[in-house]
Amino acid sequence: MTGRKRILERAVKELQDGMCVNLGIGMPTLIANMIPEDVDVMLQTENGLLGIGAYPKELEVDPDLINAGKETVTAKAGASYFDSAESFSMIRGGHIDLAILGGMEVSKNGDLANWMIPGKMVKGMGGAMDLVQGAKRIVVIMDHVNKHGESKVKNTCTLPLTGQGVVHCLITDLAVFHFPESGMELVELQKGVTLDEVKVKTEAVFVVSESLKVNK
Amino acid sequence: MDKVLSSLDEVMRQIKDGATIVVGGFGLCGIPEKLITSLRDKGVKDLTIVSNNCGVDDWGLGLLLENKQIKKMVASYVGENKLFEQQFLSGELEVELVPQGTLAERLRAGGAGIPAFYTATGVGTEVAKGKEHKEFDGKTYIMEKGIVGDFAFVKAWKADPFGNLVYRKTARNFNPVVATAGKMTIAEVEEIVGIGELNPDEIHTSGVYVQKVFVGENYEKRIERLTTANA
């Protein structure tokens, strides 16, 4: 199983029946296709739709119906459309149960950096800064190390922040961490991963949960 | 009361160099195509444009970039546009990046006569630099100011002659808040219906916010990322 698949398969378990969920652009969007049939959720897209359906068949494609990644989508039964201010009232007002976002770096106190690399083109934060402050639970999914093998799980983020102390759960290809007040906690090891490997590849200081789950 | 224009010339005559224009749309979805191309043809310069995105290189607000008409861009995400990158890096273009929800609320506040508001969005980030911080119930917020444009460009699906508007699906996006946030709001629509034909319960934007209505023809409605179930 690839690292990405491990991350996604673990992330989909965060979705519970009855939730309203915002999936970020990129890897988080792929979770939409993996939701089990017995888990009924409403997916929100911040450009103004709660209740995203499947991608359209060719004849159903409608340029007036897209997601925040500008992909053509459909609306499922029970969906609603709204304007951008209303959309972020839902987000900022704490009405969205869960947001799953991609990350570039996460720090031990739950800071997230995922929108800007100084010196490269600045694209903008879109709705990420609003989501991390507003959604009830923030789950970040990302590779544990970058392509040079350096830990993306840091004591302090080096990249500009999206939000400070906002991450509740971090899912990587190696492990799952939670961020209680007492400090960053390792709660799960992904399949085939040892505690030693996680320790070697994690810059951040963390504690190991007494009920550490070892996925097999 | 009939706000329907037969052409956009009258509106374009009023727009001068240096104007601030707030523009609806998300990506290329629900953008006021006709107003943007008319503004490109009119050629006014040094514009401040407030819109979630800046189009793509050859469509939407990208047309104004191509024509070097924009001095300052206020947006949340501008990653679809190479011209934008060139003009930004060369210093021709000033950019203010605003979190998307804050941008929507700044427009809503501007349109609602609220000069500023507090939000947690951006606290602890570069966005918060230089802004007033205030604590409410133990949590820190920053102050963000409302936005009002000299002109507001809106795209709706249907209008009546009073300027009551109905939008379609996610083409609604920023358009309703943009409609409220212009000293002069122009709505372009796909269809005009008679007064009384829109169900008052189903009107999204009241005509009170709209000064002029224009019916556009042959909308391109370009798709940025065509994704289908079979793909």
Coordinates of C-alpha atoms in Angstrom, one line a residue:
Chain A
M1 CA 0.0 0.0 0.0
T2 CA 1.4 3.4 -0.9
G3 CA 1.8 6.1 1.8
R4 CA -0.9 8.2 0.2
K5 CA -3.4 5.3 0.3
R6 CA -2.6 4.6 3.9
I7 CA -3.2 8.3 4.8
L8 CA -6.5 8.4 2.9
E9 CA -7.8 5.1 4.3
R10 CA -7.1 6.3 7.8
A11 CA -8.6 9.8 7.1
V12 CA -11.9 8.4 5.9
K13 CA -12.4 6.9 9.3
E14 CA -12.7 10.4 10.7
L15 CA -16.0 10.9 8.9
Q16 CA -19.0 9.9 11.0
D17 CA -22.6 9.4 10.0
G18 CA -24.5 12.7 10.1
M19 CA -21.5 15.0 9.9
C20 CA -21.2 18.1 7.7
V21 CA -17.6 18.0 6.3
N22 CA -15.3 20.3 4.3
L23 CA -12.6 18.5 2.3
G24 CA -9.7 20.7 1.2
I25 CA -8.4 20.9 -2.3
G26 CA -6.0 18.2 -3.5
M27 CA -5.5 15.0 -1.6
P28 CA -8.4 15.6 0.8
T29 CA -10.8 15.8 -2.1
L30 CA -10.0 12.1 -2.9
I31 CA -11.6 11.1 0.4
A32 CA -15.1 11.8 -1.1
N33 CA -14.9 8.7 -3.3
M34 CA -13.9 6.4 -0.3
I35 CA -16.8 7.1 2.1
P36 CA -18.6 3.9 3.1
E37 CA -22.2 3.6 2.0
D38 CA -23.5 3.4 5.6
V39 CA -21.8 6.7 6.5
D40 CA -24.1 9.5 5.4
V41 CA -22.4 12.9 5.4
M42 CA -23.0 16.3 3.8
L43 CA -19.9 17.6 2.1
Q44 CA -19.5 21.3 2.0
T45 CA -17.6 23.3 -0.6
E46 CA -16.9 26.9 0.4
N47 CA -17.9 28.4 -3.0
G48 CA -21.5 27.7 -1.9
L49 CA -22.8 24.2 -1.8
L50 CA -23.6 21.8 1.1
G51 CA -24.3 18.3 -0.3
I52 CA -21.7 17.6 -3.0
G53 CA -22.7 14.6 -5.1
A54 CA -20.6 12.5 -7.5
Y55 CA -18.7 13.9 -10.5
P56 CA -21.2 14.5 -13.3
K57 CA -21.8 12.2 -16.3
E58 CA -20.7 14.0 -19.5
L59 CA -24.3 15.0 -20.3
E60 CA -24.8 16.4 -16.7
V61 CA -21.8 18.7 -16.7
D62 CA -23.0 22.2 -15.7
P63 CA -20.5 25.2 -15.7
D64 CA -22.6 26.8 -12.9
L65 CA -22.0 23.8 -10.6
I66 CA -18.4 23.5 -9.4
N67 CA -16.5 22.8 -6.2
A68 CA -13.8 24.9 -4.6
G69 CA -11.1 23.2 -6.7
K70 CA -13.1 24.5 -9.7
E71 CA -14.0 20.9 -10.7
T72 CA -17.4 20.2 -12.2
V73 CA -19.6 18.4 -9.6
T74 CA -23.2 17.5 -8.9
A75 CA -25.5 18.2 -5.9
K76 CA -27.0 15.3 -4.1
A77 CA -30.6 15.1 -2.7
G78 CA -31.0 17.4 0.3
A79 CA -28.3 19.8 -1.0
S80 CA -28.4 23.6 -0.6
Y81 CA -26.8 26.5 -2.4
F82 CA -25.8 29.7 -0.7
D83 CA -23.5 32.7 -1.2
S84 CA -19.9 33.1 0.0
A85 CA -20.7 35.1 3.1
E86 CA -23.3 32.5 4.2
S87 CA -20.8 29.7 3.4
F88 CA -18.2 31.2 5.8
S89 CA -20.9 31.9 8.4
M90 CA -21.3 28.1 8.5
I91 CA -17.5 27.7 8.7
R92 CA -16.6 30.6 11.0
G93 CA -19.7 30.1 13.2
G94 CA -18.7 26.5 14.1
H95 CA -21.4 24.7 12.1
I96 CA -19.1 22.5 10.1
D97 CA -18.2 19.4 12.1
L98 CA -15.0 18.5 10.4
A99 CA -12.5 19.9 7.9
I100 CA -9.7 17.7 6.4
L101 CA -6.9 19.8 4.9
G102 CA -3.5 19.1 3.4
G103 CA -0.4 20.4 5.1
M104 CA 3.2 21.5 4.4
E105 CA 4.2 21.6 8.1
V106 CA 2.6 20.9 11.4
S107 CA 4.2 21.9 14.8
K108 CA 4.0 20.2 18.2
N109 CA 1.5 22.8 19.5
G110 CA -0.8 22.2 16.5
D111 CA 0.3 25.1 14.3
L112 CA -0.4 24.5 10.6
A113 CA 1.5 25.9 7.6
N114 CA -0.1 25.0 4.2
W115 CA -0.5 28.1 2.0
M116 CA 2.8 29.8 1.2
I117 CA 6.5 29.1 0.5
P118 CA 8.4 32.4 0.6
G119 CA 10.5 33.1 -2.4
K120 CA 8.1 31.1 -4.6
M121 CA 4.9 32.4 -6.2
V122 CA 2.3 33.3 -3.6
K123 CA -1.0 31.9 -4.6
G124 CA -3.1 32.9 -1.7
M125 CA -4.7 31.1 1.2
G126 CA -8.2 30.8 -0.2
G127 CA -10.5 29.6 2.5
A128 CA -7.9 27.7 4.6
M129 CA -7.4 30.3 7.3
D130 CA -11.1 30.6 7.9
L131 CA -11.6 26.8 8.0
V132 CA -8.8 26.2 10.6
Q133 CA -10.4 28.8 12.9
G134 CA -14.0 27.8 12.4
A135 CA -14.6 24.1 11.8
K136 CA -15.2 22.1 15.0
R137 CA -12.4 19.6 14.3
I138 CA -9.4 20.1 12.1
V139 CA -7.6 17.0 10.6
V140 CA -4.5 17.5 8.6
I141 CA -3.2 14.9 6.2
M142 CA 0.3 14.9 4.8
D143 CA 3.5 12.9 4.2
H144 CA 5.5 12.6 7.3
V145 CA 8.8 13.7 5.6
N146 CA 9.5 15.8 2.5
K147 CA 11.2 14.5 -0.6
H148 CA 14.6 15.2 1.0
G149 CA 13.6 12.9 3.9
E150 CA 13.3 15.9 6.4
S151 CA 10.5 15.8 8.9
K152 CA 7.4 17.9 8.2
V153 CA 6.3 17.4 11.8
K154 CA 8.3 20.2 13.5
N155 CA 8.9 21.7 16.9
T156 CA 8.2 25.1 15.2
C157 CA 6.9 25.7 11.7
T158 CA 9.4 27.4 9.5
L159 CA 6.8 28.3 6.8
P160 CA 4.2 31.1 7.2
L161 CA 1.3 29.9 9.3
T162 CA -2.2 29.2 8.3
G163 CA -3.3 29.0 11.9
Q164 CA -1.8 28.8 15.4
G165 CA -2.7 25.9 17.6
V166 CA -5.6 24.8 15.3
V167 CA -4.8 21.2 14.5
H168 CA -6.7 18.5 16.4
C169 CA -5.4 15.5 14.5
L170 CA -2.5 14.8 12.2
I171 CA -2.5 11.8 9.9
T172 CA 0.7 10.9 8.1
D173 CA 1.8 7.8 6.2
L174 CA 3.6 6.7 9.4
A175 CA 1.4 7.7 12.3
V176 CA -1.6 9.6 13.8
F177 CA -1.1 12.3 16.4
H178 CA -3.5 14.2 18.6
F179 CA -2.9 17.6 20.1
P180 CA -4.4 17.8 23.6
E181 CA -3.5 20.7 25.9
S182 CA -0.9 18.5 27.6
G183 CA 1.1 18.4 24.3
M184 CA 1.4 16.4 21.1
E185 CA 0.6 12.8 21.5
L186 CA 1.3 9.8 19.2
V187 CA -1.9 7.8 19.2
E188 CA -1.5 5.3 16.3
L189 CA 1.2 3.7 14.2
Q190 CA 0.3 3.0 10.6
K191 CA 0.6 -0.6 9.4
G192 CA 4.2 -1.9 9.4
V193 CA 5.6 1.2 11.1
T194 CA 7.6 1.0 14.3
L195 CA 7.8 3.5 17.1
D196 CA 11.5 3.8 16.5
E197 CA 10.9 4.8 12.9
V198 CA 8.4 7.5 13.9
K199 CA 10.8 8.8 16.6
V200 CA 13.7 9.0 14.0
K201 CA 11.5 10.8 11.4
T202 CA 9.7 13.3 13.7
E203 CA 11.5 16.5 14.6
A204 CA 8.7 17.5 17.1
V205 CA 8.8 16.4 20.7
F206 CA 5.8 14.2 21.4
V207 CA 4.5 11.8 24.0
V208 CA 3.4 8.3 23.3
S209 CA -0.2 7.5 24.2
E210 CA -0.6 4.8 26.9
S211 CA -3.2 3.4 24.6
L212 CA -1.1 3.5 21.4
K213 CA -2.8 1.7 18.6
V214 CA -0.6 -0.4 16.4
N215 CA -2.5 -0.9 13.0
K216 CA -1.8 -4.4 11.5
Chain B
M1 CA -39.0 51.6 -12.5
D2 CA -36.9 50.2 -15.4
K3 CA -33.2 49.7 -14.8
V4 CA -32.6 47.7 -17.9
L5 CA -29.8 49.0 -20.2
S6 CA -29.7 48.3 -23.9
S7 CA -25.9 48.6 -23.9
L8 CA -23.1 48.9 -21.3
D9 CA -21.7 52.1 -22.9
E10 CA -23.5 54.4 -20.4
V11 CA -22.0 52.5 -17.5
M12 CA -18.5 52.4 -19.0
R13 CA -18.6 56.1 -19.6
Q14 CA -18.8 56.6 -15.9
I15 CA -15.9 54.5 -15.0
K16 CA -12.7 56.5 -14.7
D17 CA -9.0 55.7 -14.2
G18 CA -8.3 54.7 -10.6
A19 CA -11.7 53.4 -9.8
T20 CA -12.3 50.6 -7.3
I21 CA -14.5 47.8 -8.7
V22 CA -15.8 44.8 -6.7
V23 CA -16.5 41.8 -8.9
G24 CA -18.5 38.6 -8.4
G25 CA -17.5 35.1 -9.3
F26 CA -15.5 32.1 -8.0
G27 CA -12.8 31.0 -10.5
L28 CA -14.6 31.4 -13.8
C29 CA -18.0 30.4 -12.4
G30 CA -20.5 33.2 -12.2
I31 CA -18.2 35.9 -13.5
P32 CA -19.7 39.0 -15.1
E33 CA -18.3 38.2 -18.6
K34 CA -19.8 41.1 -20.5
L35 CA -18.9 43.7 -17.9
I36 CA -15.3 42.5 -17.8
T37 CA -14.9 42.4 -21.6
S38 CA -16.5 45.9 -21.9
L39 CA -14.1 47.2 -19.3
R40 CA -11.2 45.7 -21.2
D41 CA -12.4 47.4 -24.4
K42 CA -12.9 50.7 -22.5
G43 CA -9.3 50.5 -21.4
V44 CA -9.4 52.6 -18.1
K45 CA -6.2 52.1 -16.0
D46 CA -5.0 52.0 -12.4
L47 CA -8.0 50.0 -11.3
T48 CA -8.3 48.4 -7.9
I49 CA -10.1 45.2 -8.4
V50 CA -11.7 43.3 -5.5
S51 CA -12.6 39.7 -6.4
N52 CA -12.0 36.2 -5.0
N53 CA -9.8 35.3 -8.0
C54 CA -8.2 37.0 -10.9
G55 CA -9.4 34.8 -13.8
V56 CA -7.1 32.9 -16.0
D57 CA -4.6 34.2 -18.6
D58 CA -7.0 34.7 -21.4
W59 CA -10.4 35.0 -19.7
G60 CA -12.2 36.7 -16.9
L61 CA -10.3 39.3 -15.0
G62 CA -7.1 37.9 -16.6
L63 CA -8.2 40.1 -19.6
L64 CA -7.7 43.2 -17.5
L65 CA -4.3 42.0 -16.4
E66 CA -3.3 41.3 -20.0
N67 CA -4.3 44.9 -20.8
K68 CA -2.3 46.2 -17.8
Q69 CA -5.4 47.9 -16.4
I70 CA -5.1 46.7 -12.8
K71 CA -3.0 48.6 -10.3
K72 CA -4.1 46.6 -7.2
M73 CA -5.7 43.3 -6.8
V74 CA -7.5 42.2 -3.6
A75 CA -8.2 38.5 -3.7
S76 CA -8.0 35.2 -1.7
Y77 CA -6.5 33.0 -4.4
V78 CA -4.6 33.9 -7.6
G79 CA -2.9 30.7 -8.4
E80 CA -4.4 30.1 -11.9
N81 CA -2.7 33.0 -13.7
K82 CA 0.9 33.3 -15.1
L83 CA 0.4 36.9 -16.1
F84 CA -0.5 37.7 -12.5
E85 CA 2.8 36.2 -11.3
Q86 CA 4.9 38.2 -13.9
Q87 CA 3.2 41.5 -13.0
F88 CA 3.4 40.8 -9.3
L89 CA 7.1 39.9 -9.4
S90 CA 8.0 42.9 -11.6
G91 CA 6.3 45.2 -9.1
E92 CA 3.7 46.4 -11.6
L93 CA 0.9 44.9 -9.6
E94 CA 0.1 45.5 -6.0
V95 CA -1.6 42.5 -4.2
E96 CA -3.6 42.2 -1.0
L97 CA -4.3 38.6 -0.1
V98 CA -7.3 38.2 2.1
P99 CA -8.7 34.9 3.5
Q100 CA -11.8 34.0 1.6
G101 CA -14.3 34.2 4.4
T102 CA -12.8 37.5 5.6
L103 CA -13.1 38.8 2.0
A104 CA -16.8 37.7 1.8
E105 CA -17.5 39.3 5.2
R106 CA -15.6 42.5 4.4
L107 CA -17.9 42.9 1.3
R108 CA -21.0 42.0 3.4
A109 CA -20.0 44.5 6.1
G110 CA -19.3 47.2 3.5
G111 CA -22.7 46.7 1.9
A112 CA -24.4 46.6 5.3
G113 CA -22.9 49.9 6.6
I114 CA -20.6 48.1 9.1
P115 CA -17.2 49.8 8.9
A116 CA -15.3 46.9 10.6
F117 CA -15.6 43.6 12.5
Y118 CA -13.6 41.2 14.4
T119 CA -12.6 37.7 13.3
A120 CA -10.3 34.9 14.5
T121 CA -9.4 34.1 10.9
G122 CA -5.7 35.0 10.4
V123 CA -4.8 35.4 14.1
G124 CA -1.1 34.4 14.5
T125 CA -0.4 34.7 10.8
E126 CA 1.0 37.3 8.4
V127 CA -2.6 38.4 7.8
A128 CA -2.8 39.8 11.3
K129 CA 0.3 42.0 11.0
G130 CA -0.5 45.6 11.7
K131 CA -4.1 44.9 12.6
E132 CA -5.9 45.7 15.9
H133 CA -6.1 42.6 18.2
K134 CA -8.9 42.3 20.7
E135 CA -9.9 39.6 23.2
F136 CA -13.5 38.5 23.6
D137 CA -14.3 35.8 26.2
G138 CA -10.6 34.8 26.4
K139 CA -10.1 34.4 22.6
T140 CA -8.1 36.7 20.4
Y141 CA -9.6 38.3 17.3
I142 CA -8.3 40.8 14.7
M143 CA -10.2 43.8 13.2
E144 CA -11.0 43.7 9.5
K145 CA -12.6 46.6 7.6
G146 CA -15.6 46.6 5.3
I147 CA -15.1 47.1 1.6
V148 CA -17.2 49.4 -0.6
G149 CA -16.4 49.8 -4.3
D150 CA -17.1 52.7 -6.6
F151 CA -18.7 50.1 -8.9
A152 CA -19.9 46.5 -8.3
F153 CA -20.0 44.0 -11.2
V154 CA -22.5 41.2 -10.7
K155 CA -23.6 38.2 -12.7
A156 CA -27.0 36.7 -12.0
W157 CA -29.2 34.2 -13.8
K158 CA -32.5 36.2 -14.0
A159 CA -33.6 39.7 -13.2
D160 CA -36.7 41.7 -13.4
P161 CA -36.7 45.4 -14.4
F162 CA -36.5 46.6 -10.8
G163 CA -33.2 44.6 -10.5
N164 CA -34.4 41.8 -8.3
L165 CA -31.9 39.0 -8.9
V166 CA -31.9 35.2 -8.9
Y167 CA -28.7 33.3 -9.2
R168 CA -28.1 29.7 -10.4
K169 CA -26.4 27.0 -8.4
T170 CA -22.8 27.7 -7.3
A171 CA -22.6 30.6 -9.8
R172 CA -24.1 32.6 -6.9
N173 CA -20.9 32.6 -4.8
F174 CA -19.6 36.1 -4.2
N175 CA -22.3 37.8 -6.3
P176 CA -24.9 38.6 -3.7
V177 CA -22.4 40.3 -1.3
V178 CA -20.7 42.1 -4.2
A179 CA -24.1 43.4 -5.2
T180 CA -24.5 45.1 -1.9
A181 CA -21.0 46.6 -1.8
G182 CA -21.0 49.0 -4.8
K183 CA -21.9 52.6 -4.9
M184 CA -23.2 51.7 -8.3
T185 CA -24.1 48.1 -8.9
I186 CA -24.5 46.7 -12.4
A187 CA -26.0 43.2 -12.8
E188 CA -25.6 41.3 -16.0
V189 CA -28.1 38.5 -16.4
E190 CA -29.0 35.7 -18.8
E191 CA -32.7 36.4 -18.8
I192 CA -35.0 39.3 -18.0
V193 CA -38.5 38.6 -16.9
G194 CA -41.5 40.9 -16.3
I195 CA -42.1 42.7 -13.0
G196 CA -44.0 40.3 -10.7
E197 CA -42.8 37.2 -12.5
L198 CA -40.1 36.4 -9.9
N199 CA -41.6 34.8 -6.8
P200 CA -40.8 37.3 -4.0
D201 CA -40.0 34.4 -1.7
E202 CA -37.3 33.2 -4.1
I203 CA -35.4 36.4 -4.9
H204 CA -31.8 36.2 -3.7
T205 CA -30.8 39.9 -4.1
S206 CA -33.4 42.7 -3.7
G207 CA -33.4 45.3 -6.5
V208 CA -32.7 47.9 -3.9
Y209 CA -29.0 47.1 -4.3
V210 CA -29.0 47.2 -8.1
Q211 CA -28.8 50.4 -10.1
K212 CA -28.5 48.9 -13.6
V213 CA -29.4 45.6 -15.3
F214 CA -28.0 44.3 -18.6
V215 CA -29.0 41.2 -20.5
G216 CA -26.0 39.4 -22.0
E217 CA -26.1 37.0 -24.8
N218 CA -24.1 33.9 -25.7
Y219 CA -22.5 33.3 -22.3
E220 CA -19.2 31.3 -22.7
K221 CA -19.3 30.0 -19.1
R222 CA -15.8 28.5 -19.4
I223 CA -15.0 25.4 -17.3
E224 CA -11.6 25.4 -15.5
R225 CA -11.5 21.7 -14.6
L226 CA -13.8 19.4 -16.4
T227 CA -14.2 16.4 -14.2
T228 CA -16.7 13.6 -15.0
A229 CA -17.7 10.3 -13.4
N230 CA -16.1 8.3 -16.2
A231 CA -12.8 10.2 -16.2

